[in-house]
């Protein structure tokens, strides 16, 4: 079902839960202000989602597998550089 929980460090999750794990759609806001909005499976980022870093501002939008960038996605760096294409285990492979 739906749920909300806050960790001891101030991080917060709002979204779908199954067996006390993040499963389905949800938003996880980290204590430092970073935020992930998207799909979870067994407590990890899996499927489509967007992760936004706050300091410096950077963003990845695309596919995730086991908490890392994996599949098609776009990473926008603080300096404006954009990497768009295939990611595998957190590494950019190219278009």
PDB file of C-alpha atoms in Angstrom:
ATOM      1  CA  UNK A   1       0.000   0.000   0.000  1.00  0.00           C
ATOM      2  CA  UNK A   2       0.901   3.659   0.320  1.00  0.00           C
ATOM      3  CA  UNK A   3       3.166   4.889   3.063  1.00  0.00           C
ATOM      4  CA  UNK A   4       5.521   7.531   4.390  1.00  0.00           C
ATOM      5  CA  UNK A   5       8.600   7.114   6.520  1.00  0.00           C
ATOM      6  CA  UNK A   6      11.396   9.341   7.731  1.00  0.00           C
ATOM      7  CA  UNK A   7      14.851   8.052   8.660  1.00  0.00           C
ATOM      8  CA  UNK A   8      16.933   9.183  11.643  1.00  0.00           C
ATOM      9  CA  UNK A   9      19.078  11.443   9.411  1.00  0.00           C
ATOM     10  CA  UNK A  10      15.986  13.276   8.098  1.00  0.00           C
ATOM     11  CA  UNK A  11      15.601  11.505   4.745  1.00  0.00           C
ATOM     12  CA  UNK A  12      11.978  10.874   3.749  1.00  0.00           C
ATOM     13  CA  UNK A  13      10.155   8.400   1.499  1.00  0.00           C
ATOM     14  CA  UNK A  14       6.595   8.833   0.269  1.00  0.00           C
ATOM     15  CA  UNK A  15       5.098   6.176  -1.985  1.00  0.00           C
ATOM     16  CA  UNK A  16       4.220   2.557  -2.474  1.00  0.00           C
ATOM     17  CA  UNK A  17       5.439  -0.103  -0.040  1.00  0.00           C
ATOM     18  CA  UNK A  18       5.387  -3.888  -0.115  1.00  0.00           C
ATOM     19  CA  UNK A  19       6.853  -6.060   2.678  1.00  0.00           C
ATOM     20  CA  UNK A  20       8.171  -2.866   4.336  1.00  0.00           C
ATOM     21  CA  UNK A  21      10.301  -2.083   1.252  1.00  0.00           C
ATOM     22  CA  UNK A  22       9.977   0.651  -1.356  1.00  0.00           C
ATOM     23  CA  UNK A  23       8.112  -0.990  -4.267  1.00  0.00           C
ATOM     24  CA  UNK A  24       6.347   0.832  -7.099  1.00  0.00           C
ATOM     25  CA  UNK A  25       6.172   4.611  -7.527  1.00  0.00           C
ATOM     26  CA  UNK A  26       7.647   6.869  -4.899  1.00  0.00           C
ATOM     27  CA  UNK A  27       9.685   9.915  -3.949  1.00  0.00           C
ATOM     28  CA  UNK A  28      12.783   9.698  -1.778  1.00  0.00           C
ATOM     29  CA  UNK A  29      14.170  12.993  -0.490  1.00  0.00           C
ATOM     30  CA  UNK A  30      17.614  12.721   1.078  1.00  0.00           C
ATOM     31  CA  UNK A  31      18.633  14.746   4.139  1.00  0.00           C
ATOM     32  CA  UNK A  32      21.035  16.809   1.971  1.00  0.00           C
ATOM     33  CA  UNK A  33      18.184  17.842  -0.372  1.00  0.00           C
ATOM     34  CA  UNK A  34      18.886  15.384  -3.218  1.00  0.00           C
ATOM     35  CA  UNK A  35      15.720  13.772  -4.559  1.00  0.00           C
ATOM     36  CA  UNK A  36      14.730  10.672  -6.521  1.00  0.00           C
ATOM     37  CA  UNK A  37      11.274  10.411  -8.080  1.00  0.00           C
ATOM     38  CA  UNK A  38      10.367   7.198  -9.855  1.00  0.00           C
ATOM     39  CA  UNK A  39      10.107   3.455  -9.634  1.00  0.00           C
ATOM     40  CA  UNK A  40      11.436   1.193  -6.896  1.00  0.00           C
ATOM     41  CA  UNK A  41      11.724  -2.565  -6.606  1.00  0.00           C
ATOM     42  CA  UNK A  42      12.735  -4.350  -3.387  1.00  0.00           C
ATOM     43  CA  UNK A  43      13.865  -1.072  -1.808  1.00  0.00           C
ATOM     44  CA  UNK A  44      16.137   0.017  -4.688  1.00  0.00           C
ATOM     45  CA  UNK A  45      15.802   2.367  -7.646  1.00  0.00           C
ATOM     46  CA  UNK A  46      14.672   0.167 -10.549  1.00  0.00           C
ATOM     47  CA  UNK A  47      12.824   1.210 -13.718  1.00  0.00           C
ATOM     48  CA  UNK A  48      12.198   4.807 -14.815  1.00  0.00           C
ATOM     49  CA  UNK A  49      13.183   7.648 -12.537  1.00  0.00           C
ATOM     50  CA  UNK A  50      14.763  11.052 -12.090  1.00  0.00           C
ATOM     51  CA  UNK A  51      17.509  11.801  -9.565  1.00  0.00           C
ATOM     52  CA  UNK A  52      18.293  15.446  -8.858  1.00  0.00           C
ATOM     53  CA  UNK A  53      21.422  16.487  -6.948  1.00  0.00           C
ATOM     54  CA  UNK A  54      21.249  19.843  -5.165  1.00  0.00           C
ATOM     55  CA  UNK A  55      24.862  20.921  -4.677  1.00  0.00           C
ATOM     56  CA  UNK A  56      25.927  21.325  -7.385  1.00  0.00           C
ATOM     57  CA  UNK A  57      22.660  20.949  -9.281  1.00  0.00           C
ATOM     58  CA  UNK A  58      22.843  17.941 -11.611  1.00  0.00           C
ATOM     59  CA  UNK A  59      20.196  15.551 -12.871  1.00  0.00           C
ATOM     60  CA  UNK A  60      19.839  12.074 -14.340  1.00  0.00           C
ATOM     61  CA  UNK A  61      16.576  11.087 -15.980  1.00  0.00           C
ATOM     62  CA  UNK A  62      16.125   7.594 -17.341  1.00  0.00           C
ATOM     63  CA  UNK A  63      16.394   3.928 -16.511  1.00  0.00           C
ATOM     64  CA  UNK A  64      17.760   2.461 -13.271  1.00  0.00           C
ATOM     65  CA  UNK A  65      18.758  -1.018 -12.159  1.00  0.00           C
ATOM     66  CA  UNK A  66      19.659  -1.937  -8.571  1.00  0.00           C
ATOM     67  CA  UNK A  67      20.204   1.699  -7.486  1.00  0.00           C
ATOM     68  CA  UNK A  68      22.454   2.670 -10.417  1.00  0.00           C
ATOM     69  CA  UNK A  69      22.015   4.284 -13.818  1.00  0.00           C
ATOM     70  CA  UNK A  70      21.432   1.466 -16.300  1.00  0.00           C
ATOM     71  CA  UNK A  71      19.675   1.667 -19.685  1.00  0.00           C
ATOM     72  CA  UNK A  72      18.636   4.719 -21.685  1.00  0.00           C
ATOM     73  CA  UNK A  73      19.052   8.032 -19.897  1.00  0.00           C
ATOM     74  CA  UNK A  74      20.137  11.652 -19.910  1.00  0.00           C
ATOM     75  CA  UNK A  75      22.594  13.160 -17.427  1.00  0.00           C
ATOM     76  CA  UNK A  76      22.772  16.941 -17.203  1.00  0.00           C
ATOM     77  CA  UNK A  77      25.868  18.268 -15.415  1.00  0.00           C
ATOM     78  CA  UNK A  78      26.146  21.505 -13.444  1.00  0.00           C
ATOM     79  CA  UNK A  79      28.268  23.063 -16.231  1.00  0.00           C
ATOM     80  CA  UNK A  80      25.552  22.342 -18.820  1.00  0.00           C
ATOM     81  CA  UNK A  81      27.233  19.288 -20.370  1.00  0.00           C
ATOM     82  CA  UNK A  82      24.712  16.611 -21.369  1.00  0.00           C
ATOM     83  CA  UNK A  83      25.323  12.892 -21.830  1.00  0.00           C
ATOM     84  CA  UNK A  84      22.377  11.189 -23.502  1.00  0.00           C
ATOM     85  CA  UNK A  85      22.294   7.553 -24.488  1.00  0.00           C
ATOM     86  CA  UNK A  86      23.068   4.161 -23.022  1.00  0.00           C
ATOM     87  CA  UNK A  87      24.263   3.676 -19.444  1.00  0.00           C
ATOM     88  CA  UNK A  88      25.522   0.435 -17.959  1.00  0.00           C
ATOM     89  CA  UNK A  89      26.178  -0.072 -14.247  1.00  0.00           C
ATOM     90  CA  UNK A  90      26.612   3.668 -13.699  1.00  0.00           C
ATOM     91  CA  UNK A  91      28.891   4.292 -16.670  1.00  0.00           C
ATOM     92  CA  UNK A  92      27.997   6.215 -19.830  1.00  0.00           C
ATOM     93  CA  UNK A  93      28.576   4.067 -22.935  1.00  0.00           C
ATOM     94  CA  UNK A  94      27.481   6.618 -25.552  1.00  0.00           C
ATOM     95  CA  UNK A  95      24.608   7.112 -27.918  1.00  0.00           C
TER      96      UNK A  95
END
